[in-house]
Structures are given as structure tokens and as C-alpha cells.
Short mmCIF file of C-alpha atoms in Angstrom, two decimals:
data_model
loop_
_atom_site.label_atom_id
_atom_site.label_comp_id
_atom_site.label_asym_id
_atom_site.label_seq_id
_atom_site.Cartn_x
_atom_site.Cartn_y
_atom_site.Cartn_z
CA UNK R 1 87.65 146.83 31.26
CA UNK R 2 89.48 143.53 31.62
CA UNK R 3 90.43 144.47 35.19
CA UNK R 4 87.03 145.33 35.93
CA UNK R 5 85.81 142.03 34.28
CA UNK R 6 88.64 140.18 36.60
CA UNK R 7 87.90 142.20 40.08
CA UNK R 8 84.12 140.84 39.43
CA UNK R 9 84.58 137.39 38.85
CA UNK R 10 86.53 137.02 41.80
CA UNK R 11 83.98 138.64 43.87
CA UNK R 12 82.11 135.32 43.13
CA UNK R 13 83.65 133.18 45.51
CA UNK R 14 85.37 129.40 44.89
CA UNK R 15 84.43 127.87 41.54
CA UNK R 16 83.87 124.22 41.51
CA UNK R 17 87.51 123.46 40.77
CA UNK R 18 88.97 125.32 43.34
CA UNK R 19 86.32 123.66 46.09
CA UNK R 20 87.50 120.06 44.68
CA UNK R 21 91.48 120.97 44.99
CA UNK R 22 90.89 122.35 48.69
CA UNK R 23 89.07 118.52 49.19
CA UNK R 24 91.83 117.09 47.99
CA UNK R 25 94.26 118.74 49.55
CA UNK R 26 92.70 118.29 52.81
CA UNK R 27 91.77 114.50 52.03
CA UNK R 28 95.39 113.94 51.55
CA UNK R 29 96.43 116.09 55.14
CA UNK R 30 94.23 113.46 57.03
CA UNK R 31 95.11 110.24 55.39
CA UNK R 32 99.15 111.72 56.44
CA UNK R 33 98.21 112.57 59.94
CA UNK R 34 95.37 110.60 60.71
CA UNK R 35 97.77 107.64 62.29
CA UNK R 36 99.61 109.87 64.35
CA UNK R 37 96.09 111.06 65.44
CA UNK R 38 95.07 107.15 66.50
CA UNK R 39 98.25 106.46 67.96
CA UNK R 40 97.67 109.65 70.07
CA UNK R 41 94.16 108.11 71.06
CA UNK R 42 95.49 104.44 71.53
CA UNK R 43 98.23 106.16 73.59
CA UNK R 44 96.01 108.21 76.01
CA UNK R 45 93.05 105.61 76.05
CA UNK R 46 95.96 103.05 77.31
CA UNK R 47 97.05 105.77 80.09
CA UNK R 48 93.74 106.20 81.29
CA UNK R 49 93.10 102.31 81.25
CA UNK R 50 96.00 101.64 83.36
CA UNK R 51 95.07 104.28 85.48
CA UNK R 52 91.70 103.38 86.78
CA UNK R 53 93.31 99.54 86.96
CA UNK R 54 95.91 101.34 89.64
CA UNK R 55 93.42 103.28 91.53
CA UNK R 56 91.12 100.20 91.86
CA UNK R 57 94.41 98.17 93.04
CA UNK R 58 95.62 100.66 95.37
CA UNK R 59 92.19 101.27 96.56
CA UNK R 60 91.36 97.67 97.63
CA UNK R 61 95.03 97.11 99.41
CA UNK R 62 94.14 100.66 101.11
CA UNK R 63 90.69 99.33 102.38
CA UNK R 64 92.53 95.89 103.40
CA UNK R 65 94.87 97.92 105.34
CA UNK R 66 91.80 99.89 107.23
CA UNK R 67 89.96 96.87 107.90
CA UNK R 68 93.00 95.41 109.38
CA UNK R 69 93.10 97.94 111.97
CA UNK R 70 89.65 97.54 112.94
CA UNK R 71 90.02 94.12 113.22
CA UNK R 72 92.97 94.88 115.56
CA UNK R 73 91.87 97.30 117.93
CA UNK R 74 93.00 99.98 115.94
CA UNK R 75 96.49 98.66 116.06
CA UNK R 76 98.08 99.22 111.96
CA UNK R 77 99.52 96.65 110.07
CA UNK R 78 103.46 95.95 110.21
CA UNK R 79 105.64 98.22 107.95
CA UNK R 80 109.26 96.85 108.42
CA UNK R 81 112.50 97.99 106.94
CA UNK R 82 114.25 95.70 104.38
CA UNK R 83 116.43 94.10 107.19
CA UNK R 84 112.86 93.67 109.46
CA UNK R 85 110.93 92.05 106.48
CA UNK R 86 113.95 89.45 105.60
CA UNK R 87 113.57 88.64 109.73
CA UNK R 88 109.70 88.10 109.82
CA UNK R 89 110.33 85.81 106.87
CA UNK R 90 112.99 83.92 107.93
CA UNK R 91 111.28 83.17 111.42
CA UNK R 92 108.30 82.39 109.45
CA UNK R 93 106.08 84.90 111.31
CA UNK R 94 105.14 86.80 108.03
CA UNK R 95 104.60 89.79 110.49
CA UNK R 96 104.55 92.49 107.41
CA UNK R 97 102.04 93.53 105.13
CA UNK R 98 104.63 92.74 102.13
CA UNK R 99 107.09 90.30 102.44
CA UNK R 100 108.36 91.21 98.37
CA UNK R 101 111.72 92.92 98.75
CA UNK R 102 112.51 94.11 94.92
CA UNK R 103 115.64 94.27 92.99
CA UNK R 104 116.72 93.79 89.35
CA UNK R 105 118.22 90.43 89.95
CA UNK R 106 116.54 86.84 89.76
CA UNK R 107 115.95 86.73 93.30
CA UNK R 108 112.07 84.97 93.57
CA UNK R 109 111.40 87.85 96.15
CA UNK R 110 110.11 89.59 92.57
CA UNK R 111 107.28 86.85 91.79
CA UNK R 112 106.63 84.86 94.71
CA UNK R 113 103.49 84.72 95.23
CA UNK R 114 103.29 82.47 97.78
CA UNK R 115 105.25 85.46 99.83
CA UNK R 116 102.37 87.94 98.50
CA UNK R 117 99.94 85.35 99.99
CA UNK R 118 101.59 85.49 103.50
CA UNK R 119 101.00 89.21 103.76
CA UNK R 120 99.17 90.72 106.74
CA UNK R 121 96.35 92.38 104.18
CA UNK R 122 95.59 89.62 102.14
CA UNK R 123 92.98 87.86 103.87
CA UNK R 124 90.72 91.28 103.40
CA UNK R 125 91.53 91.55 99.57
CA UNK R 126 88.94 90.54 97.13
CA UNK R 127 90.54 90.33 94.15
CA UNK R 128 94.03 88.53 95.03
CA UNK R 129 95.64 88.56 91.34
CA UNK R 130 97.68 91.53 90.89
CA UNK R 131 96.62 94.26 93.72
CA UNK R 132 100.27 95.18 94.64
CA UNK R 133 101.07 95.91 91.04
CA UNK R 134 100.18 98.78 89.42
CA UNK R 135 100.02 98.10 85.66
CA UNK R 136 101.61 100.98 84.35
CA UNK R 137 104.79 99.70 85.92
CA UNK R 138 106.34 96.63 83.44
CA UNK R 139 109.97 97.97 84.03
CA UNK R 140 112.47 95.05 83.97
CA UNK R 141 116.16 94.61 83.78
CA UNK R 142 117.83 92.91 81.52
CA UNK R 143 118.73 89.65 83.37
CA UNK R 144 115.49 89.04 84.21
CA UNK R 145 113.68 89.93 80.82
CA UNK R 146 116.51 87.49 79.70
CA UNK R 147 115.29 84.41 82.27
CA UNK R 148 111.76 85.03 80.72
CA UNK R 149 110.35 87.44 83.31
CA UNK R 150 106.99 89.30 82.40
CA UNK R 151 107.09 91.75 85.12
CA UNK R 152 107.90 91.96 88.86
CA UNK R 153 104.91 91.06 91.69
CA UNK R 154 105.12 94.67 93.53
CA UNK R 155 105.14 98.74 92.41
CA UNK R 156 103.52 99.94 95.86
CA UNK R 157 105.27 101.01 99.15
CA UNK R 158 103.38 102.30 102.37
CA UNK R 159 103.91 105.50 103.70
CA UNK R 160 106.83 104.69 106.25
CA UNK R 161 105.18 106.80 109.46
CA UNK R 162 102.48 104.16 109.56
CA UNK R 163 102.82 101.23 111.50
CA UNK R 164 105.67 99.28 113.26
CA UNK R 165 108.54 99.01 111.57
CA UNK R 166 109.97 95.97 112.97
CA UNK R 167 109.07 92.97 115.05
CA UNK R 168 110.47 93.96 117.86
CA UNK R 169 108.34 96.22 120.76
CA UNK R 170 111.58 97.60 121.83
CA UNK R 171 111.63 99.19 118.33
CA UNK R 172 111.77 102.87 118.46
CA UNK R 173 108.50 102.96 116.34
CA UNK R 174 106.69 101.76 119.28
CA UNK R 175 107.44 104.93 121.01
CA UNK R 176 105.37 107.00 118.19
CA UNK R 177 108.93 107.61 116.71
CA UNK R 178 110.50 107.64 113.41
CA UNK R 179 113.89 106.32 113.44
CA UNK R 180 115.31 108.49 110.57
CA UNK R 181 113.22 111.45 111.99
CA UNK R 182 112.70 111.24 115.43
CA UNK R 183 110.58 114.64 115.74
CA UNK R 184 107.74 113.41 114.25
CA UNK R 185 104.94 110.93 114.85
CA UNK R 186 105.00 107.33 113.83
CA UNK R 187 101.43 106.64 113.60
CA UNK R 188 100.93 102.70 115.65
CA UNK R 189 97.20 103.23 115.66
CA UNK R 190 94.61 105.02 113.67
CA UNK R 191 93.05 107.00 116.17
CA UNK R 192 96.95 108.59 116.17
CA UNK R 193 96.14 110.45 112.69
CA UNK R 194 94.70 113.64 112.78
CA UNK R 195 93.68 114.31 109.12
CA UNK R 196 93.06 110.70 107.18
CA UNK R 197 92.00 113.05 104.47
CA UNK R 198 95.69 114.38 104.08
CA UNK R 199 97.62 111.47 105.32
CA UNK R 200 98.85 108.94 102.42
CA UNK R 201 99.44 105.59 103.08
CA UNK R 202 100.52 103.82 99.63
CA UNK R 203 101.99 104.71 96.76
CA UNK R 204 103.63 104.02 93.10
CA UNK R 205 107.57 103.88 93.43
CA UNK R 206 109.77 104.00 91.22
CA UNK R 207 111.37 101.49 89.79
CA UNK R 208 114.98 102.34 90.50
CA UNK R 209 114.11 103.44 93.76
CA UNK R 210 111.58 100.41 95.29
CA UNK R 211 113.34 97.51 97.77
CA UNK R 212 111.28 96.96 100.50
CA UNK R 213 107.43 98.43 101.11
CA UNK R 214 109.01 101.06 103.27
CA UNK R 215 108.22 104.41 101.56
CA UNK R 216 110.26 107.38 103.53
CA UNK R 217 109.87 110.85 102.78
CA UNK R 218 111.66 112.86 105.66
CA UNK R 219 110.06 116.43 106.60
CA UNK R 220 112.99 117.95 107.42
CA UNK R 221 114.59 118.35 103.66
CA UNK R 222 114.07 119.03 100.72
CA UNK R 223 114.88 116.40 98.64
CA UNK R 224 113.49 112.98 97.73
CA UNK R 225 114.94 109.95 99.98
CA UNK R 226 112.50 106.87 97.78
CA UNK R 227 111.06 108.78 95.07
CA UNK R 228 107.68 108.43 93.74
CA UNK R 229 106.99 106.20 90.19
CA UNK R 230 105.92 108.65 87.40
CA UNK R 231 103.87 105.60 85.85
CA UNK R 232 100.92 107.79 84.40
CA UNK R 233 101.86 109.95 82.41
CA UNK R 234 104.51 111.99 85.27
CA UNK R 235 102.10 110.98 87.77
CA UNK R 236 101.89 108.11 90.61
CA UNK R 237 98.77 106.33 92.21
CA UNK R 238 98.60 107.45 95.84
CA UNK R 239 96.00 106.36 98.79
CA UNK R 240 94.82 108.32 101.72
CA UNK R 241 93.81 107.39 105.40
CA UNK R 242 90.36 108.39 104.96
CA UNK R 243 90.35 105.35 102.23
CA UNK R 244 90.87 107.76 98.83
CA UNK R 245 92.75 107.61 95.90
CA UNK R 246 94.06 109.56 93.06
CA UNK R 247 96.53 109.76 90.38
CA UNK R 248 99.05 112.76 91.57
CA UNK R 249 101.29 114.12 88.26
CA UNK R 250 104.13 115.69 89.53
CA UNK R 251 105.59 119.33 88.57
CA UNK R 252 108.92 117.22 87.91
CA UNK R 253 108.39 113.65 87.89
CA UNK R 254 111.91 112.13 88.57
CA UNK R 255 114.10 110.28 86.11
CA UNK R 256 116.99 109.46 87.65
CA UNK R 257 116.56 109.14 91.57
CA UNK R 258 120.31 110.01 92.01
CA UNK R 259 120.35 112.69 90.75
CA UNK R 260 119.82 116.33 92.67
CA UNK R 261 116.52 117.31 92.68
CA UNK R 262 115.24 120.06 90.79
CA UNK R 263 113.06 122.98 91.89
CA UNK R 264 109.99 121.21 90.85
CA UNK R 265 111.32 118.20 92.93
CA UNK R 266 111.64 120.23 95.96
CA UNK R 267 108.28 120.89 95.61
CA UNK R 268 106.85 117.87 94.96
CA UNK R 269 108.69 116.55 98.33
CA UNK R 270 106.75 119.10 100.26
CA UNK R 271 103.87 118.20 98.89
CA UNK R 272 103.93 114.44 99.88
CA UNK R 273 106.16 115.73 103.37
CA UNK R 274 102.96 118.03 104.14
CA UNK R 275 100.75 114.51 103.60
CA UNK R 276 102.95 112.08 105.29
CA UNK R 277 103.08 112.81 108.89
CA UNK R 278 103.17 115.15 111.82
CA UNK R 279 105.37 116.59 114.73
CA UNK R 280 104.25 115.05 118.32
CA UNK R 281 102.49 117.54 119.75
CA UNK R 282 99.32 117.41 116.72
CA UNK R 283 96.12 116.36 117.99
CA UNK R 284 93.78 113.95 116.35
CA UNK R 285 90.40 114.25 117.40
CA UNK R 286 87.58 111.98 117.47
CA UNK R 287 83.71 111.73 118.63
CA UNK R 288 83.11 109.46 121.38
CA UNK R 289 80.19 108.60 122.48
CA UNK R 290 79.46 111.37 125.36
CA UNK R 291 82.40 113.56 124.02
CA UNK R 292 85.71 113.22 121.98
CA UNK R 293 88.77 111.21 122.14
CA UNK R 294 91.65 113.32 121.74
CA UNK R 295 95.43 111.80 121.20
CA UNK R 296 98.97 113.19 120.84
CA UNK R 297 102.23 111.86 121.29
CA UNK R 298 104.69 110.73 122.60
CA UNK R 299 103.70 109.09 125.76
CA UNK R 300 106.33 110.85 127.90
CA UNK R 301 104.46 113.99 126.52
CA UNK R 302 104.04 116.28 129.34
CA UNK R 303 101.64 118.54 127.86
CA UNK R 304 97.90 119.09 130.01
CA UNK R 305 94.91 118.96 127.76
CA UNK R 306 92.37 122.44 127.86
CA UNK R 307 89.23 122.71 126.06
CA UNK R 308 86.89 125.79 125.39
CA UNK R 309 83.56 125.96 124.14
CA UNK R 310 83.91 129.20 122.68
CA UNK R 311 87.33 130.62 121.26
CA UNK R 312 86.33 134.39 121.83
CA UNK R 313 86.86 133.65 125.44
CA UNK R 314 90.10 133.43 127.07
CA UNK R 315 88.97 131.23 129.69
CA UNK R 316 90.20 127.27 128.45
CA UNK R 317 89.47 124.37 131.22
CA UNK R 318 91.55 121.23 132.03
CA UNK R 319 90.59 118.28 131.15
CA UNK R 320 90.61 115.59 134.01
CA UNK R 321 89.91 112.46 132.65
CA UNK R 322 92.86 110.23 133.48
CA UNK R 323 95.52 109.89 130.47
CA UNK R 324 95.99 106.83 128.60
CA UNK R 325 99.48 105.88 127.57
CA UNK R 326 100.61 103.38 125.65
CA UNK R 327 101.55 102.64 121.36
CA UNK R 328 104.15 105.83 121.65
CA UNK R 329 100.74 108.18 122.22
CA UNK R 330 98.49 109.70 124.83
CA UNK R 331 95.16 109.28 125.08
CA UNK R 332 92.44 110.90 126.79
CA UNK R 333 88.52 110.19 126.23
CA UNK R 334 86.86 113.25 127.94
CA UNK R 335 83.42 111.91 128.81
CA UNK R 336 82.27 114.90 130.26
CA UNK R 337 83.20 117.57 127.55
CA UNK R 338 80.28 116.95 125.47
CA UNK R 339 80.06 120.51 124.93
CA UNK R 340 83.31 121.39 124.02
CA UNK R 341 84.54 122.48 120.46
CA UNK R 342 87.80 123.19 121.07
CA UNK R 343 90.87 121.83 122.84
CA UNK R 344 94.69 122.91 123.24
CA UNK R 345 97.88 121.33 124.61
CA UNK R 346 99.91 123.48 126.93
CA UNK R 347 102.83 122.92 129.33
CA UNK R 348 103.13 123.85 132.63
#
């Protein structure tokens, strides 16, 4: 009888006493974890605060850097090497669009913002206080934390197959080459890119790897050369041609730049390789105003533009509109292709 008795009462659920020890209990669970659950908040409400500050900075130096170019007959902006940018500075020609070289020293290179004022962009930027910082970045070494320092002036570098890279015409980026990678395009003018949508132009470095605003990534390894800054959360700020941004996290966001890469490195190189440039024989392809303006490179190119209207034909026609060569590219503006939807290069 007593076990029946027992089996029925509990049958009836939680009494009143139980119900108020489960509150308890629980009350006292939340007051332990509930400021690991605000710092949490705090934490990811400050990542996504800094990272809508660095897409709106690298945004506005990306549009700067477009309406340079149109300003300039398409012509881009000046990308120099660390050497270059200490020569345009020196000769007081500010040729660059950053004339910051970073290091972990005191050298006023990291705040000068009277440097930052002499670059190329900033007439076309409307917000001139911090656009070539991104605000995740506040690494500092310990000499300059020690003079006082705050933070250093830049965290961006520009993709290094866009623009000259030195003062000098007889540069070998005039040619539509890369010095460190000769094979592939150096892109002097815009009408040179064939997907803006898939081309980057800046991006976050990181801080043991930034110097100069030269960003290289070479397509023909594997492995980083300047590596990306993992700044939000394993992921960098990175701007497109086509005037685009986005934070990009990384399989394997790098901690120690010297370091071999890992497999998820690799990767992540081919990923920003694949968006960074292409060999010489790519077309870009615009409208024009009775037909398309088609360019490759490089200007010794001797490749004969075909078009087709239709690619379930074999037949493909030349193009005869006289070449134009010049800015390491060729040029052709077919005027009387109106009609076509397709073109080809080919060699005799």
C-alpha cells in the first residue's frame, strides 16, 4: 500500500518546493554566467563596430582611388615600392597614393599626417581623419607605446598589380609588367582590368608584415609574400575594382608571417592570387559607344583580335580597327562590331 500511495503522489508532478529550488538554482546559474554572457555581447558588438568603421574607411579610399582614374584619363594612381615612396618624398613630388612607410620604431613616417595629406587620393576623400586606418588594428611596439604613441596612421596596402610602381616611365610596370612576376599584368589603367568585380585593390595587413602600401601576393606559389591582417575576428577588410567591400575571415588567419604556411594558408593565397591579377593575354572588355573596347597586354603582344556573333559557328572575323599601344597594353575600339558578342585572341 505505501508503494502504491508513493508511485501516486509522484504521478502529481513538482510540488511547490521543488518548483522554488529549480528557481533558485537557476537564479543562481545566471547571476554566475550572466557576465561572461555580456562580455561575450560587448565583445562581438565591438567586432562588428569596428567592422563597419573599416568597410566605410576602405570604401571611401577605394572610391578616391576610382575617381582618381577618371580624373586622369583612366591612368591609376602611383603604387611605389618602399625604396620608390622614400624617392617621391624626398624630391617632394608626393607621386604615391601613401607616402606612410610603417615600422615599429619612432620614425614620424607612423603619424605624420602631414605625409597622409600629400597623398595622391586625398583630395577625393570626404572624411580625412582616419581613412587609412582600420580600427581594429591598435597594434604597437613597445618603444613606441613607451614615447606615448596611441596607434600608428596606416593598416591598408593596395593590391601591388595596380598602378606604377615607381616614378620612373622606364619602370618595368609601365610595360604592363610585374617586376617580381613578370607573366602577369600590371594593371596602369582601368580599362586594363577585366573583372573589377574580382579584382581587389586594398586591404588590412598585418601588422608584422606592413612597410610600404605595396601589397604583393605572387600567383605563382603558394605561400603568403605580405600577409593579410586578421583584425576581425580572423578576417581582413578588402576592396574591389568595381568599388565593393567586405570583411574576408580566413580558413587560417596568420599569426606569425614567418612562419610556413599551413594548408589553410595555401588556400587563402589562392584565394586573394585568383583576385589579384591576370596573365597578359586576358581580355577586358568594355561597351563603347558603337561597339566595345577590348584590351590585353603587353604592347609587344602579337596576338590578332577575332570576334563572332554566334559561338556555334566556327567562322570568327578579324578585327581591323587599328591597335592602340601604349601603358604596357593594347587597345583596340572596334567601331564597327556592334553586333558582336564574342571575341578571341589568336596568333598567327
Amino acid at each position: 500500500m505505501k508503494l502504491s500511495l508513493r508511485h501516486a503522489r509522484s504521478n502529481r508532478g513538482f510540488t511547490r518546493i521543488d518548483a522554488g529550488a529549480i528557481l533558485a538554482v537557476c537564479s543562481l546559474l545566471l547571476l554566475l554566467v550572466w557576465p561572461v554572457l555580456a562580455s561575450n555581447q560587448i565583445a562581438s558588438n565591438q567586432i562588428a563596430s569596428t567592422g563597419i568603421s573599416c568597410l566605410g574607411n576602405i570604401g571611401q579610399l577605394t572610391r578616391a582611388w576610382q575617381l582618381y582614374a577618371a580624373d586622369n584619363n583612366e591612368e591609376l594612381v602611383g603604387n611605389f615600392r618602399f625604396q620608390e615612396t622614400g624617392q617621391t618624398i624626398s624630391a617632394g613630388t608626393f607621386l604615391n597614393w601613401t607616402h606612410n612607410n610603417m615600422d615599429w620604431s619612432t620614425n614620424p613616417s607612423n603619424t605624420n599626417r602631414t605625409l597622409m595629406a600629400r597623398s595622391r587620393l586625398f583630395p577625393y576623400l570626404q572624411n580625412t581623419n582616419s581613412p587609412f586606418k582600420c580600427p581594429a588594428d591598435q597594434f604597437l611596439s613597445s618603444i613606441q607605446r613607451n614615447a606615448g604613441w596611441t596607434s600608428r596612421l596606416r593598416s591598408y596596402s593596395m593590391n601591388g598589380f595596380l598602378g606604377p610602381n615607381a616614378a620612373a616611365t622606364n619602370d618595368v610596370s609601365y610595360r604592363g609588367e610585374n617586376w617580381m612576376v613578370p607573366g602577369y599584368r600590371q594593371f596602369i589603367k582601368t580599362s586594363a582590368i577585366p573583372s573589377p568585380a574580382r579584382t581587389y585593390v586594398l586591404i588590412d595587413e598585418h601588422q608584422e608584415s606592413i612597410n610600404d602600401g605595396y601589397f604583393i601576393t605572387d600567383p605563382t606559389r603558394i605561400s603568403w609574400v605580405d600577409v593579410p591582417g586578421p583584425f576581425h575576428n580572423g578576417g581582413s577588410g578588402i576592396s574591389f575594382a568595381d568599388g565593393h567591400a567586405e570583411i574576408h575571415v580566413w580558413l587560417s588567419p596568420v599569426v606569425d608571417p614567418f612562419r610556413p604556411p599551413t594548408a589553410g594558408q595555401r588556400t587563402d593565397q589562392l584565394w586573394l592570387a585568383e583576385r589579384t591579377t591576370v596573365r597578359h593575354n586576358v581580355m577586358a572588355v568594355r561597351k563603347a559607344a558603337s561597339g566595345a573596347k577590348v584590351v590585353w597586354s603587353p604592347s609587344t603582344s602579337n596576338h590578332r583580335l577575332q570576334s563572332n556573333t554566334d559561338l556555334e559557328t566556327t567562322e570568327w572575323t578579324a578585327v581591323t580597327d587599328a591597335p592602340v599601344k601604349g601603358y604596357g597594353q593594347v587597345e583596340v575600339t572596334t567601331a564597327n562590331e556592334a553586333s558582336a558578342k564574342y571575341f578571341r585572341l589568336v596568333t598567327p
